[in-house]
XYZ file of C-alpha atoms in Angstrom:
615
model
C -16.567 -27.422 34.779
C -17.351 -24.000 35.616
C -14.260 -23.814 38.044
C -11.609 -25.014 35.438
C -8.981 -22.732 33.695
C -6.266 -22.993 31.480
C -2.977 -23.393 32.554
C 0.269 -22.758 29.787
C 3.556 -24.108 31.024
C 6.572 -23.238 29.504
C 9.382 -25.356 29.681
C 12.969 -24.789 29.253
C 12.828 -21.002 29.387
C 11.963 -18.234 32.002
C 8.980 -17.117 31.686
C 6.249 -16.255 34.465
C 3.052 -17.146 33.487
C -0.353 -15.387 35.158
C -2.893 -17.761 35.804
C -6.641 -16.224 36.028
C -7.082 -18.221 39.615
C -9.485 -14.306 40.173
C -11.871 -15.935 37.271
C -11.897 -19.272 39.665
C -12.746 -17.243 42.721
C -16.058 -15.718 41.655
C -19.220 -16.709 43.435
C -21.998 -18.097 42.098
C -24.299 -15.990 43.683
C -27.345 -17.656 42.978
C -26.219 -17.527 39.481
C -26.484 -21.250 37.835
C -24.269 -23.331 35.893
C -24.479 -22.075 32.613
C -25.045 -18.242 33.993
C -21.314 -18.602 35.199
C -20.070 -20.592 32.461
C -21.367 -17.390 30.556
C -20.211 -14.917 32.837
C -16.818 -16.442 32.867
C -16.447 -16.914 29.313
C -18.032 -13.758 28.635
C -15.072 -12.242 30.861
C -12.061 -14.320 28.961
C -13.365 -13.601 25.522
C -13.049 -10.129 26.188
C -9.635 -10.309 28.235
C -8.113 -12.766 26.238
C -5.322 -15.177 27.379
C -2.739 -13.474 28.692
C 0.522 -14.501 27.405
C 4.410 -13.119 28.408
C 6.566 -13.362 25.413
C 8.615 -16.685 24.284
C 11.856 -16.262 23.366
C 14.074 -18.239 20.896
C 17.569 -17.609 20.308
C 18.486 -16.807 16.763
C 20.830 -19.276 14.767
C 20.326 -21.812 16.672
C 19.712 -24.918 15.005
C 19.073 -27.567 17.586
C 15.364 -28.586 17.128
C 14.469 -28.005 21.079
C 11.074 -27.509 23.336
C 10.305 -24.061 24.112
C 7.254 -24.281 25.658
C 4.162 -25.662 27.043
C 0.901 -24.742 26.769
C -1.770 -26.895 29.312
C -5.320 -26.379 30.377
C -6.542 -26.947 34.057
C -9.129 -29.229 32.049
C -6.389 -31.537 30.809
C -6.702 -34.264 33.379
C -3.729 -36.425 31.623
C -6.156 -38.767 29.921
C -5.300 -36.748 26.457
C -8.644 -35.434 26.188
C -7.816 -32.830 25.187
C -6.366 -31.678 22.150
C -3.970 -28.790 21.341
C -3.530 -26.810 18.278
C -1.050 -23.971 16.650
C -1.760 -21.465 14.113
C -0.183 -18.272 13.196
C 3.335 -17.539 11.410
C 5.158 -20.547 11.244
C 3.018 -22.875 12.480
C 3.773 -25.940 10.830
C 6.736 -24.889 9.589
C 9.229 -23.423 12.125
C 7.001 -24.201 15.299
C 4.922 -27.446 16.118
C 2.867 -28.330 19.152
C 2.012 -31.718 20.434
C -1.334 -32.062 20.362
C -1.606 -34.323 23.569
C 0.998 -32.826 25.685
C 1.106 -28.936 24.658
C 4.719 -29.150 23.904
C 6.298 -26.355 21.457
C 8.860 -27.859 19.497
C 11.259 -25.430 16.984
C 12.565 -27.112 14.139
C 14.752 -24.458 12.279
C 16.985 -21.874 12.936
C 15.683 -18.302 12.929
C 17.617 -14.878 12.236
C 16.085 -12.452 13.733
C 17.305 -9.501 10.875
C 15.328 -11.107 9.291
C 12.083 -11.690 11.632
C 12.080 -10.520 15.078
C 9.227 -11.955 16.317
C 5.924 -14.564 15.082
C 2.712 -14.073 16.061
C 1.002 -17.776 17.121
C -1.982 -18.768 18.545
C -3.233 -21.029 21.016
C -6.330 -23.258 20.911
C -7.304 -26.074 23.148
C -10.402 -28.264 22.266
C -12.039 -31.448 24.097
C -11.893 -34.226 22.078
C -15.121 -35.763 23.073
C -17.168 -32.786 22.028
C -15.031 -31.322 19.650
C -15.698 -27.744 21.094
C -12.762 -25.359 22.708
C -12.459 -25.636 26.193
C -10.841 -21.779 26.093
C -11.341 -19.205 23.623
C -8.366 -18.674 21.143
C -5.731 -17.060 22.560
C -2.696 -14.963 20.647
C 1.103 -15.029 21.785
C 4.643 -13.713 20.391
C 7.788 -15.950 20.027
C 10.478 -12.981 19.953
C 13.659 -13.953 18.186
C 16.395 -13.078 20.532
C 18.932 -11.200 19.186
C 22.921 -12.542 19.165
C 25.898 -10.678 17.945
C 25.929 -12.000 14.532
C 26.092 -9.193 12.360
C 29.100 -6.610 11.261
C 28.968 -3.245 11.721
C 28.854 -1.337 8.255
C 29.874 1.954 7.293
C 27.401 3.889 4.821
C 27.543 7.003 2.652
C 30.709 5.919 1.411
C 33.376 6.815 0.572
C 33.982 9.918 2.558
C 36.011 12.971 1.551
C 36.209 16.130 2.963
C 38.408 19.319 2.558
C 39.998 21.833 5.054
C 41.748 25.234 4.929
C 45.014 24.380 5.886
C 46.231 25.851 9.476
C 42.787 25.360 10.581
C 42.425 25.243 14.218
C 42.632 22.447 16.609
C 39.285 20.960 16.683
C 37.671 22.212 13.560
C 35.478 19.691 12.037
C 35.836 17.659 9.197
C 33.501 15.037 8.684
C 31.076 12.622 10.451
C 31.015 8.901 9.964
C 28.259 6.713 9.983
C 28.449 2.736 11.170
C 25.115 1.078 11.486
C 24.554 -2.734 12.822
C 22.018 -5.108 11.991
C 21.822 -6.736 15.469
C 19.455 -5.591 17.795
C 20.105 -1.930 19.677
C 17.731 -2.833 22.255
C 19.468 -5.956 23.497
C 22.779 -5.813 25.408
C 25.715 -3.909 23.779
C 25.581 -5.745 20.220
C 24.580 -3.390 18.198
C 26.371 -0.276 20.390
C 29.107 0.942 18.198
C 32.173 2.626 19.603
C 34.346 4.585 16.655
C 38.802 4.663 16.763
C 41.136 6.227 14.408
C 43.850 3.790 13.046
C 45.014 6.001 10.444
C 45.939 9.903 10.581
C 46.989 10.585 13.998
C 48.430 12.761 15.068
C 46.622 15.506 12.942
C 42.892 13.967 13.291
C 41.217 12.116 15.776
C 37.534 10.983 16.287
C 34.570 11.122 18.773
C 34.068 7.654 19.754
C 30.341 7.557 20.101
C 29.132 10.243 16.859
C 32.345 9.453 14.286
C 32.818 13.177 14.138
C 36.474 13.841 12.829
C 38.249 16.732 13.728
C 41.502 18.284 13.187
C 43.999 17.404 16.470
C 47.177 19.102 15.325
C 48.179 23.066 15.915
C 48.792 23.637 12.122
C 48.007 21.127 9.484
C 50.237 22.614 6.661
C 49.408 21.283 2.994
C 52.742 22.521 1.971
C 53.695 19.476 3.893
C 51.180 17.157 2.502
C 47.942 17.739 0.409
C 45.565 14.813 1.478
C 45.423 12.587 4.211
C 43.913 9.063 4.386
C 42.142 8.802 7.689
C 41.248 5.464 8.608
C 38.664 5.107 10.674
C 37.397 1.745 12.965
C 34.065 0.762 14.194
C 33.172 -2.188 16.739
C 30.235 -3.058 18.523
C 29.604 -4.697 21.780
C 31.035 -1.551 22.929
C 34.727 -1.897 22.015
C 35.501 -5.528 23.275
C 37.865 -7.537 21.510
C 34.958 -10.211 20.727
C 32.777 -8.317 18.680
C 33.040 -7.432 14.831
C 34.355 -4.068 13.373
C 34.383 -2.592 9.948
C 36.974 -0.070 8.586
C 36.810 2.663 6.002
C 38.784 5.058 4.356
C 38.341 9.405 4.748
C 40.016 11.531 2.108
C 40.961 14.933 3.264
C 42.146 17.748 1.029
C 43.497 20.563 2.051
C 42.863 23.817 0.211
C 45.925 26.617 -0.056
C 45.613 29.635 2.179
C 48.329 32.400 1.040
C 50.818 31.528 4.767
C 53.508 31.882 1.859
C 55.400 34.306 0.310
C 57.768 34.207 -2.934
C 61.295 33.348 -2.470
C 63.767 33.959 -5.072
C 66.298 30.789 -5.272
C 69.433 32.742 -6.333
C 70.727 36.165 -4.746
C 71.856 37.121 -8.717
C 70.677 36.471 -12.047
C 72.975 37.258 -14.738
C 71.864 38.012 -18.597
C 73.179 39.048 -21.469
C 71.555 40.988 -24.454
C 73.269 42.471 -27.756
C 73.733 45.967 -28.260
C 71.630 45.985 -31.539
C 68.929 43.955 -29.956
C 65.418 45.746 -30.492
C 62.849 47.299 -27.954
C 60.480 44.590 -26.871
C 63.818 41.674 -26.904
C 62.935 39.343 -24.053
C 66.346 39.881 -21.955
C 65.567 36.973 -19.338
C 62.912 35.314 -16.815
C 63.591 35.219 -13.074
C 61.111 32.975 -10.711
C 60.585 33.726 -7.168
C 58.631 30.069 -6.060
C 55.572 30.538 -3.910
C 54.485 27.070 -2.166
C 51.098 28.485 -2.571
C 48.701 27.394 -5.565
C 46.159 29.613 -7.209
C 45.418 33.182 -6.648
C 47.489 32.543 -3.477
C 50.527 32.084 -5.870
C 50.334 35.035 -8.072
C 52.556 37.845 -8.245
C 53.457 41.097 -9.655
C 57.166 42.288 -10.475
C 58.874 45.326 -10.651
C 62.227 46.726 -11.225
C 63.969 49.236 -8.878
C 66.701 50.382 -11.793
C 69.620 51.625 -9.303
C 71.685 52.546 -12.426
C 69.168 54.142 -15.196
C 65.715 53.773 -14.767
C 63.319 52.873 -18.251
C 65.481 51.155 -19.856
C 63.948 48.112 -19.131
C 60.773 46.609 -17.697
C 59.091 43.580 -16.698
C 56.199 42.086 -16.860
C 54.382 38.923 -14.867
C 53.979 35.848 -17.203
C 50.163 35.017 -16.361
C 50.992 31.104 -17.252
C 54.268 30.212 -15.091
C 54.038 33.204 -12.846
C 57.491 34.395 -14.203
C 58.976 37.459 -14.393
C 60.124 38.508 -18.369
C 62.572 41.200 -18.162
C 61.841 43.085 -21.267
C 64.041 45.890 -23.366
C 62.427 49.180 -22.418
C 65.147 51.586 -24.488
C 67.619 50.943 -27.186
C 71.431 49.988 -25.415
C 74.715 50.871 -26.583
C 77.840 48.694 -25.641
C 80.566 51.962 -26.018
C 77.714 54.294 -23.873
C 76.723 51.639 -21.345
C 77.888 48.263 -20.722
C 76.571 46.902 -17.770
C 73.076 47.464 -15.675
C 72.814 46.424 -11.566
C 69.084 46.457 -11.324
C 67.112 45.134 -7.997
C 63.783 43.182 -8.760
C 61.277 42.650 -5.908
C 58.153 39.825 -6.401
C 55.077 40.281 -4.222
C 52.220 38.189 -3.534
C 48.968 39.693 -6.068
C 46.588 38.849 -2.802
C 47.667 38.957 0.893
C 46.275 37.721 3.758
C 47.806 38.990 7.370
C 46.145 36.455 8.865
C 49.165 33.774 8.350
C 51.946 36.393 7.369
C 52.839 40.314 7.967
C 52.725 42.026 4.473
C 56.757 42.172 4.507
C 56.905 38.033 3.805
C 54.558 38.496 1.062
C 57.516 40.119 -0.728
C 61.061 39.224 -1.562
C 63.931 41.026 -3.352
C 67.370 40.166 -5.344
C 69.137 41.609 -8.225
C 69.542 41.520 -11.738
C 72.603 41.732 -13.693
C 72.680 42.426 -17.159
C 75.707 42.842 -19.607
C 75.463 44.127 -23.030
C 77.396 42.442 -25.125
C 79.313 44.205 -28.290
C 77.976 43.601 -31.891
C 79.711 45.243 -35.166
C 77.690 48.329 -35.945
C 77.990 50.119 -39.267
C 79.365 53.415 -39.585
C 77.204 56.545 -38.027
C 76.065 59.433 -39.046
C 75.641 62.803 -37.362
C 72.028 62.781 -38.650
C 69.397 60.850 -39.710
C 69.418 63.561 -43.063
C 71.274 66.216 -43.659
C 70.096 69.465 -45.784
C 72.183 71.999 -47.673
C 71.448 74.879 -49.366
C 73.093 76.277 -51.955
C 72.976 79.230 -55.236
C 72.129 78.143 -58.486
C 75.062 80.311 -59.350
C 77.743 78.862 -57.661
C 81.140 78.401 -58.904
C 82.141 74.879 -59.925
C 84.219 73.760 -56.860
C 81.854 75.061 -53.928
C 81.497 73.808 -50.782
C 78.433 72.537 -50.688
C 78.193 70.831 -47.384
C 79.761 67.921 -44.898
C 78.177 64.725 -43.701
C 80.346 63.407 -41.063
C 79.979 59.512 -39.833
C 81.760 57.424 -37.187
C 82.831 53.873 -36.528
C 80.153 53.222 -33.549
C 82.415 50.335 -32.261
C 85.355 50.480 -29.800
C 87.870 49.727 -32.852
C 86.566 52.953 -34.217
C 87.685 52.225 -37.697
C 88.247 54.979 -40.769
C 85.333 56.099 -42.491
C 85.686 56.772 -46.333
C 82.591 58.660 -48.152
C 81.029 57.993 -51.437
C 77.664 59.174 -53.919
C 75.525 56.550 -54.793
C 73.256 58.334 -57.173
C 73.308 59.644 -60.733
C 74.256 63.228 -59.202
C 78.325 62.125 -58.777
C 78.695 64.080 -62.076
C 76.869 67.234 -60.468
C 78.791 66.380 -57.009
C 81.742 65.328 -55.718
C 82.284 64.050 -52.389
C 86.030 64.033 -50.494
C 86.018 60.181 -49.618
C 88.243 60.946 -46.444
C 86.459 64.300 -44.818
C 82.824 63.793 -45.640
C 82.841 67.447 -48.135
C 80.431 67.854 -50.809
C 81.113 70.467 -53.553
C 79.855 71.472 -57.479
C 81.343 69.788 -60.494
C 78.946 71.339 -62.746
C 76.729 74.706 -62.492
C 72.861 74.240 -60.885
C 70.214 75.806 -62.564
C 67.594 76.160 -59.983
C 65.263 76.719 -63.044
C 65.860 73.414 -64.292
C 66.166 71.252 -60.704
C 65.318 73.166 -57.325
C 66.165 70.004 -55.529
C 68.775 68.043 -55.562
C 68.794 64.494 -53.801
C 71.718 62.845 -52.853
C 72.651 59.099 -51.088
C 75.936 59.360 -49.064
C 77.526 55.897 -48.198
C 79.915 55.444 -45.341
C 81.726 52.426 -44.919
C 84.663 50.694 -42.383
C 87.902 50.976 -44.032
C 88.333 46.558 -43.946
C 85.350 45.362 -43.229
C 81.940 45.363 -45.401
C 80.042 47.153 -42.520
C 78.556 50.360 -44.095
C 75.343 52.884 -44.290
C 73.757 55.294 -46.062
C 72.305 59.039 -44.920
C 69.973 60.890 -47.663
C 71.223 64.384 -48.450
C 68.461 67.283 -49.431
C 69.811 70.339 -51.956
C 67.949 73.212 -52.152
C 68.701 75.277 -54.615
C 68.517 78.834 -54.217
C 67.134 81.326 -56.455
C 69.143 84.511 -57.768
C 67.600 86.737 -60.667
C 69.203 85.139 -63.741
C 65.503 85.465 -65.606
C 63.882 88.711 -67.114
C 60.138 89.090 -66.927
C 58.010 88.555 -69.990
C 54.075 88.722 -71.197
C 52.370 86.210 -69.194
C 50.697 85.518 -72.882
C 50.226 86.855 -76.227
C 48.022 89.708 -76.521
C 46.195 91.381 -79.164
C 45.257 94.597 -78.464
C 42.657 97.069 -80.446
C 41.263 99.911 -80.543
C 38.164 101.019 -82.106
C 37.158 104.209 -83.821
C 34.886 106.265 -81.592
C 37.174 105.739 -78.563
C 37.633 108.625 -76.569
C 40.481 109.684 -75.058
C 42.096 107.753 -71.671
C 39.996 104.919 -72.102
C 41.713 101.206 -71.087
C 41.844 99.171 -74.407
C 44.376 96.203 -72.898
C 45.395 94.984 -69.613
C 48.401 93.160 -69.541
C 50.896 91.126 -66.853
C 53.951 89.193 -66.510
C 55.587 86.398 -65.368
C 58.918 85.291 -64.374
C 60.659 81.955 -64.083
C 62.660 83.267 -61.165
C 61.278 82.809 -57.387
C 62.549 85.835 -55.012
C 61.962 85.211 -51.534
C 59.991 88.109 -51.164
C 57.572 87.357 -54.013
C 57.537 89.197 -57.728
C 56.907 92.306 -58.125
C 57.048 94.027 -61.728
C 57.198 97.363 -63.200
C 55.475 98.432 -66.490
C 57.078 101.349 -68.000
C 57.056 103.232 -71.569
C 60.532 103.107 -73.543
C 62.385 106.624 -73.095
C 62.008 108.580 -76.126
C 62.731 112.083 -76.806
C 59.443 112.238 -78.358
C 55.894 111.722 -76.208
C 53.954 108.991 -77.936
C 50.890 111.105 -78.605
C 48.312 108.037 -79.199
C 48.916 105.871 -76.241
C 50.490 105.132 -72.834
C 51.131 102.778 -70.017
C 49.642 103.021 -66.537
C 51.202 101.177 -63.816
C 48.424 99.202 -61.516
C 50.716 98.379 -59.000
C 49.729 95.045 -58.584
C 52.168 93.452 -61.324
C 49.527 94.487 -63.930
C 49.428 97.430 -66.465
C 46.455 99.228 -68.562
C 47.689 100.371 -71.778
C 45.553 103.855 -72.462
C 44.070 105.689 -74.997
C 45.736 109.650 -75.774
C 43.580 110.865 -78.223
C 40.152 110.259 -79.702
C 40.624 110.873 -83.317
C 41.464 106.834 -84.418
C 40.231 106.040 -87.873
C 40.444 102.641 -89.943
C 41.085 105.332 -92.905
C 43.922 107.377 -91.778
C 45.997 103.902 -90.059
C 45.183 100.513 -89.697
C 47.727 99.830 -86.807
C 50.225 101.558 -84.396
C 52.978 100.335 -82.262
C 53.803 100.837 -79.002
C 56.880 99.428 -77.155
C 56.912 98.727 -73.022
C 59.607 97.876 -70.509
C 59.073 95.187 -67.481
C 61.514 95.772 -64.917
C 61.023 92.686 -61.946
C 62.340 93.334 -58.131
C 65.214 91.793 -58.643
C 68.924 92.297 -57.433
C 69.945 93.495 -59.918
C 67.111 94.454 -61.556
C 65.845 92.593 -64.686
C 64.179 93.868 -67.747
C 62.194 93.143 -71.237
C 60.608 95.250 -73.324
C 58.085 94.481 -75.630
C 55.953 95.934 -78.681
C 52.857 95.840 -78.990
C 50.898 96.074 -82.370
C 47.746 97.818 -81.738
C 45.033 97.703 -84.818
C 42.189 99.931 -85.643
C 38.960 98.047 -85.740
C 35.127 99.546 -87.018
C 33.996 98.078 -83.145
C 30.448 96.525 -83.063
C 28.054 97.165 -79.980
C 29.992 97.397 -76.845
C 33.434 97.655 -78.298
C 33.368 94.260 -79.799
C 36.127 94.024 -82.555
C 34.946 91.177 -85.211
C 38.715 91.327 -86.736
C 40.659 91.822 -83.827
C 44.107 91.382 -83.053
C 46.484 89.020 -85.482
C 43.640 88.596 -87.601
C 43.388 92.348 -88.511
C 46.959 92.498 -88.993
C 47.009 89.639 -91.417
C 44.248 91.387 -93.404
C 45.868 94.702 -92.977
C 49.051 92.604 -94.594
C 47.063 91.269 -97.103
C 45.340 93.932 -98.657
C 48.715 96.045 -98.731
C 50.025 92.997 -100.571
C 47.357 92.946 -102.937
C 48.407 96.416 -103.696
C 51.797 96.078 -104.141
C 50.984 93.396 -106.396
C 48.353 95.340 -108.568
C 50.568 98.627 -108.674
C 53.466 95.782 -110.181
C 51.027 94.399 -112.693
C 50.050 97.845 -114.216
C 53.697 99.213 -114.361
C 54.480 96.000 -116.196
C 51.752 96.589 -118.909
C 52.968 100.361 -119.205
């Protein structure tokens, strides 16, 4: 008994089983039964059987024997008894209990379990007690080519700068396979292009796509479908493959400049059209996109420069040719201007700065419109003196037919001065039909109207009058004044100051002169004294004024103005006594002591009446 050991046959497969013949050979030295059964089963408890791995092809469904397991102690008389336990046991994997045999009864997939863990047990049937120790052993599923490679992360895209290089990288691919990696070439994937040659190609082994084409222009085309194939088993024409789809995009780089489609553009624009008037759009097309497309105009006037501009139109990247100046058909019909459109950005990596640029001309004809009369000026002013004769030339607006036809001009007043004015309806002249009185009107405002003789085209021109001043006026008081004098005044004291005015307006300013009238005889009570300053102090002769001896006095004075000819007034003044309060302050001064003055001599006329009456 103590020289027995188990022996596991497997059938049907090749596998190379180690039999422990070494626990066999071990001497009993002096050691007794049981002391070796112990030593010996001491030594396989703690080695454990040893067991190579079964394998079982996956998908097959053939129920088959894989195996055998057998003990040294079965002697063929089926006493002993073998058992199974572990994953499957039961299920996928039976043993016969007299023979060993492993039977499979399903078919396994080994993505789904690669390998089941069993064990072994064989017992003696008369005892009931294991003749070895449980032992533990794999069934490995073995891996077949049944499984599709599959492409994940998808779907791809990628973008690349057009032109790139040869070899610049785009994007990687990844194919996985269920199978097994570790067994033959199933699960070894090998990666083609199908679609996109010749401007992209891939690594066969890492999917890495990358450009194979000199220039890849997106002028040309903007994306590009790569297809890409996978197949395992290394390539061969047996084994599965999978297919997907890689957008590229390729993003502008500025390797164009603008081109202008037509050598000429040709526009036309009216003569009366207004600063600002859009005169026409040119469009120099730039395969680029983006800031790579933009541009900036400008106008190389060969003929006149300002008179017009352009500007970029930030929407359609066109150029608006705009009216700079007001035009003039009979001045100017016809502009030759050059226009040149350059790239706003440039890169001199793809092009030299000359083809980011490009040039071609402009053409523009101005086309005749019928223009009203015009005048000479936008006003006109006259001046003329408010004593002129009826029938003097006042002035002459003059007005022309702007147009080629250069049509007769006739003149007329619109305004409620025709009956002051007259105009000459052929020349343009202005002269008086009545007398100006500069006095009553300095200005006079007139509306001229010129208009084509035939046709209803006509315009107007404002005409200032001034009206110029000569000395038709004579100077007088610049008010009333009622002068006094009180009792007690002494001699060459001020008792008025007086000025003037004058509705005249020399152009050197007034100036007036205050004078006493000639008289054989000196005025012994009171005189004038010329300030100089167009004022004038009337004085005080004598000291001996007395409300008794005269209530008033008289006193007459010239004003001469500046002027040419002189001008003059005179003027009387009534001068009263008055009985002054404190500080020469006359309680009855002026008119009002004259109308008592008046009064009481009335009174005594009347009293001196009544008593000759009664006599």
């Amino acid at each position: 008994m103590s020289g027995c050991s188990v022996v596991i046959m497997i059938s049907f497969m090749p596998v190379v089983w180690a039999v422990m013949g070494s626990e066999l050979r071990l001497s009993r030295q002096g050691l007794s039964d049981n002391e070796l059964t112990k030593v010996i089963h001491g030594f396989r408890v703690k080695r454990g059987w040893i067991w190579n791995q079964l394998s079982v092809e996956e998908e097959d469904p053939t129920p088959k024997i894989i195996g055998q397991l057998k003990s040294t102690y079965d002697t063929g008389d089926f006493a002993i008894r073998y058992s199974l336990s572990g994953e499957g046991a039961g299920e996928i994997f039976n043993i016969d209990e007299f023979s060993g045999e492993i039977h499979i009864h399903k078919s396994l997939d080994r993505e789904k379990k690669a390998f089941y863990v069993l064990h072994g047990e064989a017992i003696d049937r008369r005892t009931g007690h294991a003749v070895e120790p449980e032992s533990e052993f794999i069934i490995k599923v073995q891996d077949i080519n049944d499984n599709a490679p599959q492409f994940i992360n998808e779907p791809y895209t990628s973008s690349i700068p057009e032109m790139s290089p040869m070899g610049t990288t785009v994007v990687q691919v990844t194919a996985i396979d269920a199978d097994d990696p570790m067994f033959g070439n199933n699960a070894k994937l090998l990666y083609s292009i199908l679609q996109g040659g010749p401007y992209f190609s891939v690594e066969p082994k890492t999917g890495i796509i990358v450009t194979s084409w000199p220039k890849i222009d997106r002028e040309a085309s903007e994306k590009y479908l790569v297809v890409i194939q996978v197949k395992d088993m290394l390539g061969i024409t047996k084994g599965y493959s999978a297919t997907t789809t890689v957008t590229v995009t390729l993003t502008d780089v500025n390797d164009n400049g603008p081109t202008f489609q037509h050598n000429l553009y040709t526009f036309a624009i009216v003569e009366s059209a207004t600063v600002g008037t859009t005169v026409g759009r040119v469009m120099a097309d730039d395969a680029d996109v983006g800031l790579n497309a933009k541009m900036n105009y400008t106008l190389d006037d060969l003929e006149e420069s300002a008179t017009f501009r352009v500007q970029t139109d930030p929407a359609t990247q066109e150029g608006i040719v705009i009216l700079a100046k007001p035009l003039d058909y009979e001045s100017k019909r016809r502009f030759v201007i050059a226009i040149e459109a350059i790239n706003s950005f440039v890169d001199t990596r793809f092009l030299s700065i000359n083809e980011f640029r490009d040039r071609t001309m402009l053409k523009i004809l101005v086309m005749d419109v019928d223009e009203p009369p015009v005048f000479s000026a936008p006003f006109y002013e006259w001046k003329v003196l408010e004593n002129a004769p009826v029938g003097t030339l006042v002035g002459t607006v003059y007005a022309r037919d702007a147009d080629a036809a250069n049509n007769p001009i006739r003149f007329s007043i619109c305004s409620e001065l025709k009956n002051v004015f007259r105009i000459d309806t052929n020349n343009g002249t202005v002269s008086l039909v009545q007398p100006l009185d500069r006095e009553t009107a300095a200005w006079q405002n007139l509306t001229v109207i010129a208009k084509e003789m035939g046709k209803n085209q006509l315009s107007s021109v404002s005409v200032v009058i001034k009206v110029l001043d000569v000395n038709d006026n004579i100077p007088t008081l610049s008010r009333v004044y009622q002068p006094y004098v009180c009792e007690g005044i002494q001699a060459g004291e001020v008792i008025q100051v007086i000025s003037a005015v004058d509705a005249d307006d020399p152009a050197e300013g007034h100036h007036f002169y205050f004078s006493m009238v000639p008289d054989k005889n000196i005025n012994p009570n009171f005189t004038i004294r010329d300030n100089q300053d167009n004022t004038a102090g009337i004085l005080t002769r004598r000291s001996t004024f007395t409300h008794r001896d005269r209530i008033l006095y008289h006193l007459p004075v010239i004003i001469t103005d500046n002027g040419s000819p002189a001008l003059s007034s005179t003027t009387t003044f009534t001068i009263s006594v008055c009985v002054c309060q404190s500080r020469g302050h006359c309680p009855t001064s002026g008119m009002e002591a004259l109308a008592l003055s008046v009064g009481m001599q009335a009174l005594l006329g009347l009293s001196i009446c009544l008593i000759i009456e009664s006599l």
